Amino acid sequence: MSIISVIGTGYVGLVTGTCLADLGNSVTCVDIIPEKIERLKQGVLPIYEPGLEELVERNVHAGRLHFTTSYKEGLDNSDFIFIAVNTPTGTSQGGADMRYVESAARGIAEELDHYAIIINKSTVPVGSGDVVTRIVRKNLARPEVPFGVVSNPEFLREGSAVQDFQNPDRVVLGSSDAQAAQRVATLYLPLRAPIVITDLYTAEMIKYASNAFLATKISFINEIAQICERLGADVKEVAAGMGYDKRIGRAFLDAGLGYGGSCFPKDVRALAHMAAEAGLHPQMLHAVMEINQDQRRLIVAKLVELLGSLRGCTIGLLGLAFKPNTDDMREAPAIDIIRWVTSQGATVRAYDPVARESARQTLEREEIYLDMITFCQNAYDVANGADALVVVTEWNEFSSLNMPEVRRLMRRPVLIDGRNIYKAEEMSRLGFSYRGIGRGNMGTDAALLLTTEQMDPSPLPQQERSVQTIRSRG
């Protein structure tokens, strides 16, 4: 059994700490927010993640998992200290905000009184291992205390994070201290996964390159989807046909509203920023980001095509979180869609199984007027009186709705399937004006002539003039 400290109790920190405890280690999770720690001690988790609540309860009851706000208590006799704090986008150019990592490094240094291995679990820019080393060495209360630094990037998907930790495709470790890396590797031996040991910079880069590649697959299939719509092909069948090729694979080839969440958006931006700082021009990364943003505008274009002016319309949103099985609203497509349709005079009715409160808080921070939004108790409440429904998040329950009843409740039967969860022919048979993503069934292309500039939020009269001009042109 190893004694482990985890700094940070967000998605990465709480899942990592809990799963390491479940492997038989003694784990103390440290967070500087007293309210969060107090709630964790009471069994109330700050995030929604399938399977995590039960895992926390089991390991707390077994005496293997502890929570504290004290670095001194958290680091007591620790063999390994994981830094698992947030690294949000920190500059207008997309660089990562390292202040929480730096603060954690200082907190560790001030209380460290024995040899331990400090492990960067947070997604950090290339070279951050050196930064942590310098900060710890500079701030050690006892300068003679030795320590090691290892990079161990996480590859956890929200909504399946526990499963991903327990069944990893690989474990990546990087360090200039081979012995320290080997010791960290022993923590993961029970998982029987491939372990890649390399240098610090390479390990840090593996994380960014992996996320950027997956984001590229998503943007690629979304661009193919737009071509499919124009040429009459079905992107779902195209993706299936592509996916049988072992060189390509089926994963991350689902056309839709693009990627969101806490990882892909900020990691692609951060990698592009690092490349620019190194004097490079990362053209593909910029294209990936632009295509991703365009997918959200496309939804509003489809609404305009089918409804005309959105002034006075009620738009229903099925789902708010950026993906199913999470309440995370970071970079969620729903935010942009709500901003744009309300800027054109529409009101919104929305439902999400778990993200309602998170969405409310996020929209307040985004300064989106909540008086334009009604948070509903279920999907049928959303449909009641709506002029259009938009599937934003592919929660399983939306696939099994009573669609004739949904059709009956709506004022106008417009259905925009942003995740392609329904069959176009069946929805048309039920009387819906249906539009999917890349399904080759767009009808008129008038609304698709909307440019990026014209779809940006702007004063309402100008928006309406732009839309009317484009519609008449079609």
Short mmCIF file of C-alpha atoms in Angstrom, two decimals:
data_model
loop_
_atom_site.label_atom_id
_atom_site.label_comp_id
_atom_site.label_asym_id
_atom_site.label_seq_id
_atom_site.Cartn_x
_atom_site.Cartn_y
_atom_site.Cartn_z
CA MET A 1 0.00 0.00 0.00
CA SER A 2 1.24 3.47 -0.94
CA ILE A 3 0.35 6.74 0.78
CA ILE A 4 -0.89 9.22 -1.81
CA SER A 5 -1.91 12.87 -1.80
CA VAL A 6 -4.03 14.41 -4.54
CA ILE A 7 -4.17 18.21 -4.83
CA GLY A 8 -7.50 19.23 -6.33
CA THR A 9 -10.94 17.58 -6.17
CA GLY A 10 -12.35 18.36 -9.61
CA TYR A 11 -13.06 15.76 -12.30
CA VAL A 12 -9.46 14.59 -12.58
CA GLY A 13 -8.45 14.86 -8.94
CA LEU A 14 -11.52 13.25 -7.42
CA VAL A 15 -11.67 10.40 -9.93
CA THR A 16 -7.91 9.79 -9.70
CA GLY A 17 -7.84 9.84 -5.92
CA THR A 18 -10.89 7.65 -5.53
CA CYS A 19 -9.73 5.07 -8.06
CA LEU A 20 -6.24 4.92 -6.52
CA ALA A 21 -7.87 4.33 -3.13
CA ASP A 22 -9.96 1.57 -4.68
CA LEU A 23 -6.70 -0.13 -5.71
CA GLY A 24 -5.85 -0.43 -2.01
CA ASN A 25 -3.84 2.75 -1.40
CA SER A 26 -4.35 5.32 1.34
CA VAL A 27 -5.36 8.55 -0.39
CA THR A 28 -5.93 12.06 0.94
CA CYS A 29 -7.51 14.60 -1.40
CA VAL A 30 -6.64 18.24 -0.70
CA ASP A 31 -8.67 21.25 -1.83
CA ILE A 32 -8.47 24.87 -0.70
CA ILE A 33 -12.27 25.38 -0.88
CA PRO A 34 -13.63 24.52 2.61
CA GLU A 35 -17.24 24.17 1.45
CA LYS A 36 -16.27 21.58 -1.17
CA ILE A 37 -14.28 19.51 1.34
CA GLU A 38 -17.04 19.68 3.92
CA ARG A 39 -19.61 18.47 1.40
CA LEU A 40 -17.29 15.67 0.30
CA LYS A 41 -16.98 14.56 3.91
CA GLN A 42 -20.77 14.42 3.98
CA GLY A 43 -20.83 12.33 0.83
CA VAL A 44 -21.98 15.12 -1.49
CA LEU A 45 -19.91 15.21 -4.69
CA PRO A 46 -19.17 18.47 -6.56
CA ILE A 47 -19.59 16.75 -9.95
CA TYR A 48 -21.86 14.21 -11.60
CA GLU A 49 -19.96 11.19 -12.86
CA PRO A 50 -21.53 7.72 -13.25
CA GLY A 51 -20.28 5.25 -10.65
CA LEU A 52 -18.16 7.77 -8.76
CA GLU A 53 -20.49 8.41 -5.82
CA GLU A 54 -20.65 4.72 -4.94
CA LEU A 55 -16.88 4.41 -5.27
CA VAL A 56 -16.26 7.39 -2.97
CA GLU A 57 -18.67 6.03 -0.38
CA ARG A 58 -17.06 2.59 -0.42
CA ASN A 59 -13.50 3.85 0.00
CA VAL A 60 -14.36 6.44 2.64
CA HIS A 61 -16.13 3.69 4.61
CA ALA A 62 -13.08 1.45 4.22
CA GLY A 63 -10.83 4.19 5.61
CA ARG A 64 -8.75 4.50 2.43
CA LEU A 65 -10.06 7.87 1.19
CA HIS A 66 -9.84 11.14 3.12
CA PHE A 67 -10.49 14.84 2.44
CA THR A 68 -8.85 17.93 3.89
CA THR A 69 -8.09 21.60 3.23
CA SER A 70 -4.68 21.30 4.91
CA TYR A 71 -1.54 20.70 2.84
CA LYS A 72 0.27 19.70 6.02
CA GLU A 73 -2.30 17.03 6.85
CA GLY A 74 -2.65 15.94 3.23
CA LEU A 75 1.08 15.50 2.63
CA ASP A 76 1.81 13.66 5.88
CA ASN A 77 4.04 10.67 5.03
CA SER A 78 2.97 10.75 1.37
CA ASP A 79 4.98 8.68 -1.09
CA PHE A 80 3.30 10.29 -4.13
CA ILE A 81 1.75 13.74 -4.54
CA PHE A 82 -0.52 14.26 -7.55
CA ILE A 83 -1.21 17.78 -8.81
CA ALA A 84 -4.68 17.60 -10.39
CA VAL A 85 -5.89 21.20 -10.50
CA ASN A 86 -7.59 23.10 -13.30
CA THR A 87 -5.56 24.68 -16.12
CA PRO A 88 -8.14 26.84 -17.94
CA THR A 89 -7.47 29.04 -20.92
CA GLY A 90 -5.66 32.02 -19.50
CA THR A 91 -4.91 34.43 -22.36
CA SER A 92 -6.70 35.82 -25.38
CA GLN A 93 -4.24 33.82 -27.52
CA GLY A 94 -5.27 30.55 -25.87
CA GLY A 95 -2.36 29.85 -23.52
CA ALA A 96 -3.02 27.74 -20.41
CA ASP A 97 -3.49 29.49 -17.06
CA MET A 98 -0.89 27.91 -14.79
CA ARG A 99 -1.60 29.82 -11.58
CA TYR A 100 -3.37 26.89 -9.87
CA VAL A 101 -0.52 24.51 -10.70
CA GLU A 102 2.00 27.05 -9.46
CA SER A 103 0.01 27.62 -6.26
CA ALA A 104 -0.18 23.86 -5.66
CA ALA A 105 3.58 23.54 -6.18
CA ARG A 106 4.22 26.29 -3.61
CA GLY A 107 1.82 24.67 -1.14
CA ILE A 108 3.60 21.35 -1.52
CA ALA A 109 7.04 22.91 -1.07
CA GLU A 110 6.06 24.71 2.12
CA GLU A 111 4.95 21.49 3.83
CA LEU A 112 7.21 18.84 2.30
CA ASP A 113 9.52 17.36 4.94
CA HIS A 114 10.43 14.01 3.36
CA TYR A 115 11.22 12.53 -0.05
CA ALA A 116 8.19 12.25 -2.29
CA ILE A 117 7.45 12.10 -6.00
CA ILE A 118 5.39 15.02 -7.33
CA ILE A 119 3.23 13.99 -10.27
CA ASN A 120 1.68 16.41 -12.76
CA LYS A 121 -1.74 14.94 -13.54
CA SER A 122 -3.15 18.25 -14.80
CA THR A 123 -2.93 19.02 -18.51
CA VAL A 124 0.01 21.42 -18.61
CA PRO A 125 2.06 23.07 -21.37
CA VAL A 126 5.26 21.44 -22.52
CA GLY A 127 7.98 22.44 -20.08
CA SER A 128 5.69 22.61 -17.03
CA GLY A 129 7.57 19.82 -15.28
CA ASP A 130 10.58 22.11 -15.18
CA VAL A 131 8.42 24.94 -13.86
CA VAL A 132 7.10 22.79 -11.02
CA THR A 133 10.63 21.65 -10.19
CA ARG A 134 11.86 25.25 -9.97
CA ILE A 135 8.93 26.41 -7.84
CA VAL A 136 9.21 23.54 -5.38
CA ARG A 137 12.97 23.88 -5.09
CA LYS A 138 12.71 27.65 -4.54
CA ASN A 139 9.98 27.41 -1.89
CA LEU A 140 11.06 24.35 0.10
CA ALA A 141 10.83 25.11 3.80
CA ARG A 142 13.62 22.55 4.23
CA PRO A 143 15.96 22.97 1.22
CA GLU A 144 17.73 19.69 1.88
CA VAL A 145 14.57 17.62 1.25
CA PRO A 146 14.85 15.69 -2.08
CA PHE A 147 11.93 15.13 -4.42
CA GLY A 148 11.17 13.81 -7.89
CA VAL A 149 8.89 15.20 -10.61
CA VAL A 150 6.96 13.02 -13.07
CA SER A 151 4.44 13.89 -15.78
CA ASN A 152 1.45 11.53 -15.84
CA PRO A 153 -1.19 13.05 -18.14
CA GLU A 154 -4.79 11.93 -17.74
CA PHE A 155 -6.98 10.54 -20.52
CA LEU A 156 -10.33 10.50 -18.72
CA ARG A 157 -13.54 11.18 -20.60
CA GLU A 158 -16.28 12.88 -18.64
CA GLY A 159 -19.20 10.51 -18.36
CA SER A 160 -16.95 7.44 -18.37
CA ALA A 161 -14.03 8.65 -16.24
CA VAL A 162 -14.13 5.83 -13.68
CA GLN A 163 -14.23 3.23 -16.45
CA ASP A 164 -11.39 4.99 -18.27
CA PHE A 165 -9.18 5.05 -15.18
CA GLN A 166 -9.80 1.40 -14.41
CA ASN A 167 -9.35 0.26 -18.02
CA PRO A 168 -6.82 2.61 -19.65
CA ASP A 169 -5.54 2.17 -23.19
CA ARG A 170 -2.13 3.15 -21.86
CA VAL A 171 -0.42 4.93 -18.97
CA VAL A 172 2.01 7.69 -19.96
CA LEU A 173 4.86 8.69 -17.63
CA GLY A 174 7.60 11.21 -18.30
CA SER A 175 10.56 12.25 -16.18
CA SER A 176 14.24 13.05 -16.21
CA ASP A 177 14.44 10.75 -13.18
CA ALA A 178 14.01 7.18 -14.46
CA GLN A 179 13.79 5.73 -10.97
CA ALA A 180 10.96 8.10 -10.03
CA ALA A 181 9.04 7.18 -13.17
CA GLN A 182 9.49 3.47 -12.43
CA ARG A 183 8.12 3.98 -8.92
CA VAL A 184 5.03 5.75 -10.24
CA ALA A 185 4.57 2.90 -12.72
CA THR A 186 4.09 0.49 -9.81
CA LEU A 187 0.88 2.30 -8.89
CA TYR A 188 -0.64 1.28 -12.21
CA LEU A 189 0.56 -2.33 -12.40
CA PRO A 190 -2.78 -3.70 -11.05
CA LEU A 191 -4.52 -2.21 -14.12
CA ARG A 192 -2.45 -4.42 -16.48
CA ALA A 193 -2.22 -1.65 -19.07
CA PRO A 194 0.70 -0.73 -21.35
CA ILE A 195 2.97 1.78 -19.62
CA VAL A 196 4.87 4.28 -21.76
CA ILE A 197 7.89 5.87 -20.03
CA THR A 198 9.55 8.79 -21.74
CA ASP A 199 10.99 12.23 -20.97
CA LEU A 200 9.00 15.07 -19.42
CA TYR A 201 8.47 17.14 -22.54
CA THR A 202 7.35 14.18 -24.63
CA ALA A 203 4.85 13.00 -22.02
CA GLU A 204 3.35 16.48 -21.80
CA MET A 205 3.12 16.64 -25.60
CA ILE A 206 1.43 13.24 -25.88
CA LYS A 207 -1.55 14.60 -24.00
CA TYR A 208 -1.99 17.65 -26.22
CA ALA A 209 -1.36 15.73 -29.43
CA SER A 210 -3.90 13.06 -28.47
CA ASN A 211 -6.67 15.55 -27.71
CA ALA A 212 -5.90 17.65 -30.78
CA PHE A 213 -6.09 14.56 -33.01
CA LEU A 214 -9.46 13.51 -31.59
CA ALA A 215 -10.78 17.06 -31.99
CA THR A 216 -9.54 16.98 -35.58
CA LYS A 217 -11.52 13.78 -36.26
CA ILE A 218 -14.67 15.48 -34.95
CA SER A 219 -14.17 18.61 -37.05
CA PHE A 220 -13.28 16.50 -40.09
CA ILE A 221 -16.52 14.51 -39.98
CA ASN A 222 -18.49 17.71 -39.38
CA GLU A 223 -16.99 19.26 -42.49
CA ILE A 224 -17.81 16.09 -44.41
CA ALA A 225 -21.35 16.37 -43.03
CA GLN A 226 -21.80 19.81 -44.57
CA ILE A 227 -20.63 18.46 -47.93
CA CYS A 228 -23.02 15.52 -47.55
CA GLU A 229 -25.93 17.89 -47.04
CA ARG A 230 -25.15 19.75 -50.24
CA LEU A 231 -24.58 16.62 -52.33
CA GLY A 232 -27.39 14.46 -50.94
CA ALA A 233 -25.31 11.86 -49.09
CA ASP A 234 -25.90 10.55 -45.53
CA VAL A 235 -22.97 11.24 -43.21
CA LYS A 236 -23.98 8.46 -40.80
CA GLU A 237 -23.52 5.90 -43.54
CA VAL A 238 -20.36 7.63 -44.73
CA ALA A 239 -18.88 7.46 -41.22
CA ALA A 240 -19.85 3.81 -40.88
CA GLY A 241 -18.21 2.98 -44.18
CA MET A 242 -15.07 4.87 -43.22
CA GLY A 243 -14.94 3.33 -39.77
CA TYR A 244 -14.52 -0.22 -41.03
CA ASP A 245 -11.09 0.79 -42.28
CA LYS A 246 -8.66 -0.15 -39.50
CA ARG A 247 -6.47 2.82 -40.41
CA ILE A 248 -9.34 5.19 -39.61
CA GLY A 249 -11.57 3.58 -36.97
CA ARG A 250 -15.16 4.45 -36.08
CA ALA A 251 -14.54 6.41 -32.85
CA PHE A 252 -15.08 10.18 -32.91
CA LEU A 253 -16.73 10.11 -36.33
CA ASP A 254 -20.19 11.19 -35.19
CA ALA A 255 -21.28 14.38 -36.93
CA GLY A 256 -23.10 16.83 -34.70
CA LEU A 257 -22.65 20.08 -32.84
CA GLY A 258 -18.92 19.68 -32.38
CA TYR A 259 -16.78 19.14 -29.31
CA GLY A 260 -17.02 20.95 -25.99
CA GLY A 261 -16.14 20.35 -22.36
CA SER A 262 -13.08 21.05 -20.30
CA CYS A 263 -10.43 19.38 -22.48
CA PHE A 264 -10.67 19.56 -26.26
CA PRO A 265 -11.43 23.29 -26.62
CA LYS A 266 -8.75 24.54 -24.24
CA ASP A 267 -6.17 21.92 -25.25
CA VAL A 268 -6.45 22.65 -28.97
CA ARG A 269 -6.19 26.39 -28.23
CA ALA A 270 -3.23 25.83 -25.92
CA LEU A 271 -1.39 23.68 -28.46
CA ALA A 272 -1.96 26.28 -31.18
CA HIS A 273 -0.67 28.93 -28.78
CA MET A 274 2.46 26.89 -27.99
CA ALA A 275 3.09 26.42 -31.70
CA ALA A 276 2.68 30.14 -32.38
CA GLU A 277 5.01 30.97 -29.49
CA ALA A 278 7.58 28.69 -31.13
CA GLY A 279 7.31 30.65 -34.38
CA LEU A 280 5.06 28.17 -36.19
CA HIS A 281 1.72 28.58 -37.98
CA PRO A 282 -0.60 25.72 -36.91
CA GLN A 283 -3.04 25.97 -39.82
CA MET A 284 -4.84 22.67 -39.18
CA LEU A 285 -5.47 23.46 -35.51
CA HIS A 286 -7.01 26.81 -36.41
CA ALA A 287 -9.22 25.11 -39.02
CA VAL A 288 -10.33 22.54 -36.43
CA MET A 289 -11.44 25.32 -34.08
CA GLU A 290 -13.22 27.29 -36.81
CA ILE A 291 -15.15 24.28 -38.07
CA ASN A 292 -16.19 23.44 -34.51
CA GLN A 293 -17.63 26.91 -33.99
CA ASP A 294 -19.37 26.83 -37.37
CA GLN A 295 -21.33 23.71 -36.36
CA ARG A 296 -23.12 25.69 -33.68
CA ARG A 297 -23.98 28.48 -36.11
CA LEU A 298 -25.34 25.86 -38.48
CA ILE A 299 -28.09 24.99 -36.00
CA VAL A 300 -29.30 28.57 -35.94
CA ALA A 301 -29.15 28.66 -39.74
CA LYS A 302 -31.41 25.59 -39.89
CA LEU A 303 -33.87 27.25 -37.53
CA VAL A 304 -33.93 30.38 -39.69
CA GLU A 305 -34.45 28.27 -42.80
CA LEU A 306 -37.53 26.58 -41.37
CA LEU A 307 -39.01 29.34 -39.20
CA GLY A 308 -37.98 32.56 -40.90
CA SER A 309 -37.43 35.31 -38.34
CA LEU A 310 -36.88 33.93 -34.84
CA ARG A 311 -38.47 36.97 -33.15
CA GLY A 312 -41.30 35.77 -30.93
CA CYS A 313 -40.49 32.08 -31.46
CA THR A 314 -40.08 29.54 -28.67
CA ILE A 315 -37.08 27.26 -29.20
CA GLY A 316 -36.90 24.06 -27.16
CA LEU A 317 -33.53 22.53 -26.31
CA LEU A 318 -33.24 18.85 -25.43
CA GLY A 319 -30.03 18.68 -23.43
CA LEU A 320 -27.68 21.36 -22.13
CA ALA A 321 -24.47 19.62 -20.98
CA PHE A 322 -21.74 19.30 -23.59
CA LYS A 323 -22.17 15.50 -23.63
CA PRO A 324 -24.32 12.83 -21.90
CA ASN A 325 -23.59 11.45 -18.43
CA THR A 326 -22.15 14.70 -17.11
CA ASP A 327 -23.40 18.03 -15.80
CA ASP A 328 -20.42 19.89 -17.27
CA MET A 329 -21.40 23.05 -19.17
CA ARG A 330 -17.88 24.17 -20.05
CA GLU A 331 -17.77 25.11 -23.75
CA ALA A 332 -21.17 23.45 -24.24
CA PRO A 333 -22.79 24.12 -27.64
CA ALA A 334 -26.02 24.99 -25.82
CA ILE A 335 -24.44 28.22 -24.55
CA ASP A 336 -23.81 29.61 -28.02
CA ILE A 337 -27.14 28.42 -29.36
CA ILE A 338 -29.02 30.10 -26.49
CA ARG A 339 -27.02 33.30 -26.91
CA TRP A 340 -27.69 33.48 -30.65
CA VAL A 341 -31.39 32.61 -30.70
CA THR A 342 -32.22 34.96 -27.82
CA SER A 343 -30.25 37.73 -29.54
CA GLN A 344 -32.68 37.31 -32.44
CA GLY A 345 -35.74 37.66 -30.21
CA ALA A 346 -36.56 34.04 -29.40
CA THR A 347 -37.27 32.59 -25.99
CA VAL A 348 -35.88 29.21 -24.90
CA ARG A 349 -37.33 26.23 -23.09
CA ALA A 350 -34.71 23.70 -22.04
CA TYR A 351 -34.33 20.39 -20.22
CA ASP A 352 -31.31 18.35 -19.17
CA PRO A 353 -31.46 15.31 -16.84
CA VAL A 354 -28.60 16.49 -14.61
CA ALA A 355 -27.19 19.82 -15.83
CA ARG A 356 -30.03 22.24 -15.09
CA GLU A 357 -28.43 23.97 -12.10
CA SER A 358 -24.98 23.90 -13.69
CA ALA A 359 -26.48 25.45 -16.83
CA ARG A 360 -28.21 28.18 -14.85
CA GLN A 361 -24.94 29.15 -13.14
CA THR A 362 -22.99 29.03 -16.41
CA LEU A 363 -25.48 31.20 -18.29
CA GLU A 364 -25.40 33.75 -15.48
CA ARG A 365 -21.61 33.93 -15.76
CA GLU A 366 -21.95 34.29 -19.54
CA GLU A 367 -24.31 37.24 -18.92
CA ILE A 368 -27.14 35.63 -20.88
CA TYR A 369 -30.53 36.89 -19.73
CA LEU A 370 -32.19 34.12 -17.74
CA ASP A 371 -35.61 35.76 -18.15
CA MET A 372 -35.48 34.53 -21.77
CA ILE A 373 -35.03 30.90 -20.62
CA THR A 374 -37.39 28.45 -18.93
CA PHE A 375 -35.81 25.37 -17.35
CA CYS A 376 -38.28 22.50 -17.69
CA GLN A 377 -38.79 19.29 -15.74
CA ASN A 378 -38.87 16.95 -18.73
CA ALA A 379 -38.72 16.81 -22.52
CA TYR A 380 -42.48 17.03 -22.94
CA ASP A 381 -42.58 20.31 -21.01
CA VAL A 382 -39.96 21.60 -23.44
CA ALA A 383 -42.09 20.60 -26.43
CA ASN A 384 -45.26 22.21 -25.07
CA GLY A 385 -45.91 25.27 -27.26
CA ALA A 386 -42.47 25.19 -28.91
CA ASP A 387 -41.98 26.35 -32.48
CA ALA A 388 -38.92 24.15 -32.84
CA LEU A 389 -37.00 21.50 -30.91
CA VAL A 390 -33.23 21.14 -31.06
CA VAL A 391 -31.50 17.97 -29.84
CA VAL A 392 -28.34 19.36 -28.24
CA THR A 393 -27.16 16.46 -26.04
CA GLU A 394 -27.71 12.80 -26.94
CA TRP A 395 -29.08 11.60 -23.60
CA ASN A 396 -30.51 8.08 -23.96
CA GLU A 397 -33.96 9.14 -22.77
CA PHE A 398 -34.39 11.39 -25.80
CA SER A 399 -34.15 8.40 -28.13
CA SER A 400 -37.21 6.77 -26.53
CA LEU A 401 -39.57 9.75 -26.37
CA ASN A 402 -43.17 9.39 -27.50
CA MET A 403 -42.61 11.42 -30.65
CA PRO A 404 -46.29 11.58 -31.73
CA GLU A 405 -47.03 13.15 -28.35
CA VAL A 406 -44.08 15.53 -28.79
CA ARG A 407 -45.49 16.49 -32.19
CA ARG A 408 -48.94 17.09 -30.69
CA LEU A 409 -47.58 19.38 -27.97
CA MET A 410 -45.57 21.61 -30.33
CA ARG A 411 -46.93 24.79 -31.88
CA ARG A 412 -44.92 24.14 -35.05
CA PRO A 413 -43.38 20.71 -35.73
CA VAL A 414 -39.81 21.75 -36.49
CA LEU A 415 -37.19 19.27 -35.26
CA ILE A 416 -33.45 19.97 -35.55
CA ASP A 417 -31.58 16.80 -34.65
CA GLY A 418 -28.14 18.07 -33.66
CA ARG A 419 -26.94 14.57 -32.77
CA ASN A 420 -28.62 12.45 -35.48
CA ILE A 421 -30.42 10.25 -32.95
CA TYR A 422 -33.65 9.96 -34.98
CA LYS A 423 -34.46 8.42 -38.35
CA ALA A 424 -35.25 11.14 -40.87
CA GLU A 425 -37.90 9.10 -42.71
CA GLU A 426 -39.75 8.24 -39.50
CA MET A 427 -39.76 11.83 -38.27
CA SER A 428 -41.06 13.06 -41.60
CA ARG A 429 -43.78 10.40 -41.54
CA LEU A 430 -44.86 11.67 -38.11
CA GLY A 431 -45.27 15.16 -39.54
CA PHE A 432 -42.07 16.84 -38.39
CA SER A 433 -40.09 19.26 -40.52
CA TYR A 434 -36.87 17.39 -39.74
CA ARG A 435 -33.26 18.41 -40.22
CA GLY A 436 -30.31 16.35 -39.07
CA ILE A 437 -26.60 16.97 -39.50
CA GLY A 438 -25.22 15.83 -42.84
CA ARG A 439 -28.26 13.72 -43.72
CA GLY A 440 -28.69 15.03 -47.26
CA ASN A 441 -32.17 16.37 -46.50
CA MET A 442 -31.73 20.11 -46.18
CA GLY A 443 -34.22 21.18 -48.85
CA THR A 444 -33.54 24.84 -49.57
CA ASP A 445 -29.99 25.97 -48.94
CA ALA A 446 -30.92 29.58 -48.36
CA ALA A 447 -30.07 29.74 -44.67
CA LEU A 448 -26.74 28.04 -45.24
CA LEU A 449 -25.53 31.17 -47.02
CA LEU A 450 -25.32 32.88 -43.64
CA THR A 451 -21.75 33.93 -43.02
CA THR A 452 -19.82 33.71 -39.79
CA GLU A 453 -20.01 37.46 -39.39
CA GLN A 454 -23.75 37.57 -39.94
CA MET A 455 -24.44 34.81 -37.43
CA ASP A 456 -22.49 36.50 -34.65
CA PRO A 457 -24.66 38.08 -31.94
CA SER A 458 -25.38 41.71 -32.84
CA PRO A 459 -28.23 44.21 -32.41
CA LEU A 460 -31.52 42.62 -33.37
CA PRO A 461 -32.58 44.83 -36.32
CA GLN A 462 -29.27 44.24 -38.10
CA GLN A 463 -29.59 40.49 -37.52
CA GLU A 464 -33.07 40.46 -39.03
CA ARG A 465 -32.03 42.55 -42.04
CA SER A 466 -29.14 40.15 -42.73
CA VAL A 467 -31.39 37.11 -42.50
CA GLN A 468 -34.08 38.62 -44.74
CA THR A 469 -31.50 39.62 -47.36
CA ILE A 470 -30.06 36.14 -47.47
CA ARG A 471 -33.44 34.42 -47.57
CA SER A 472 -34.58 36.53 -50.51
CA ARG A 473 -31.32 35.76 -52.27
CA GLY A 474 -32.11 32.04 -51.92
#
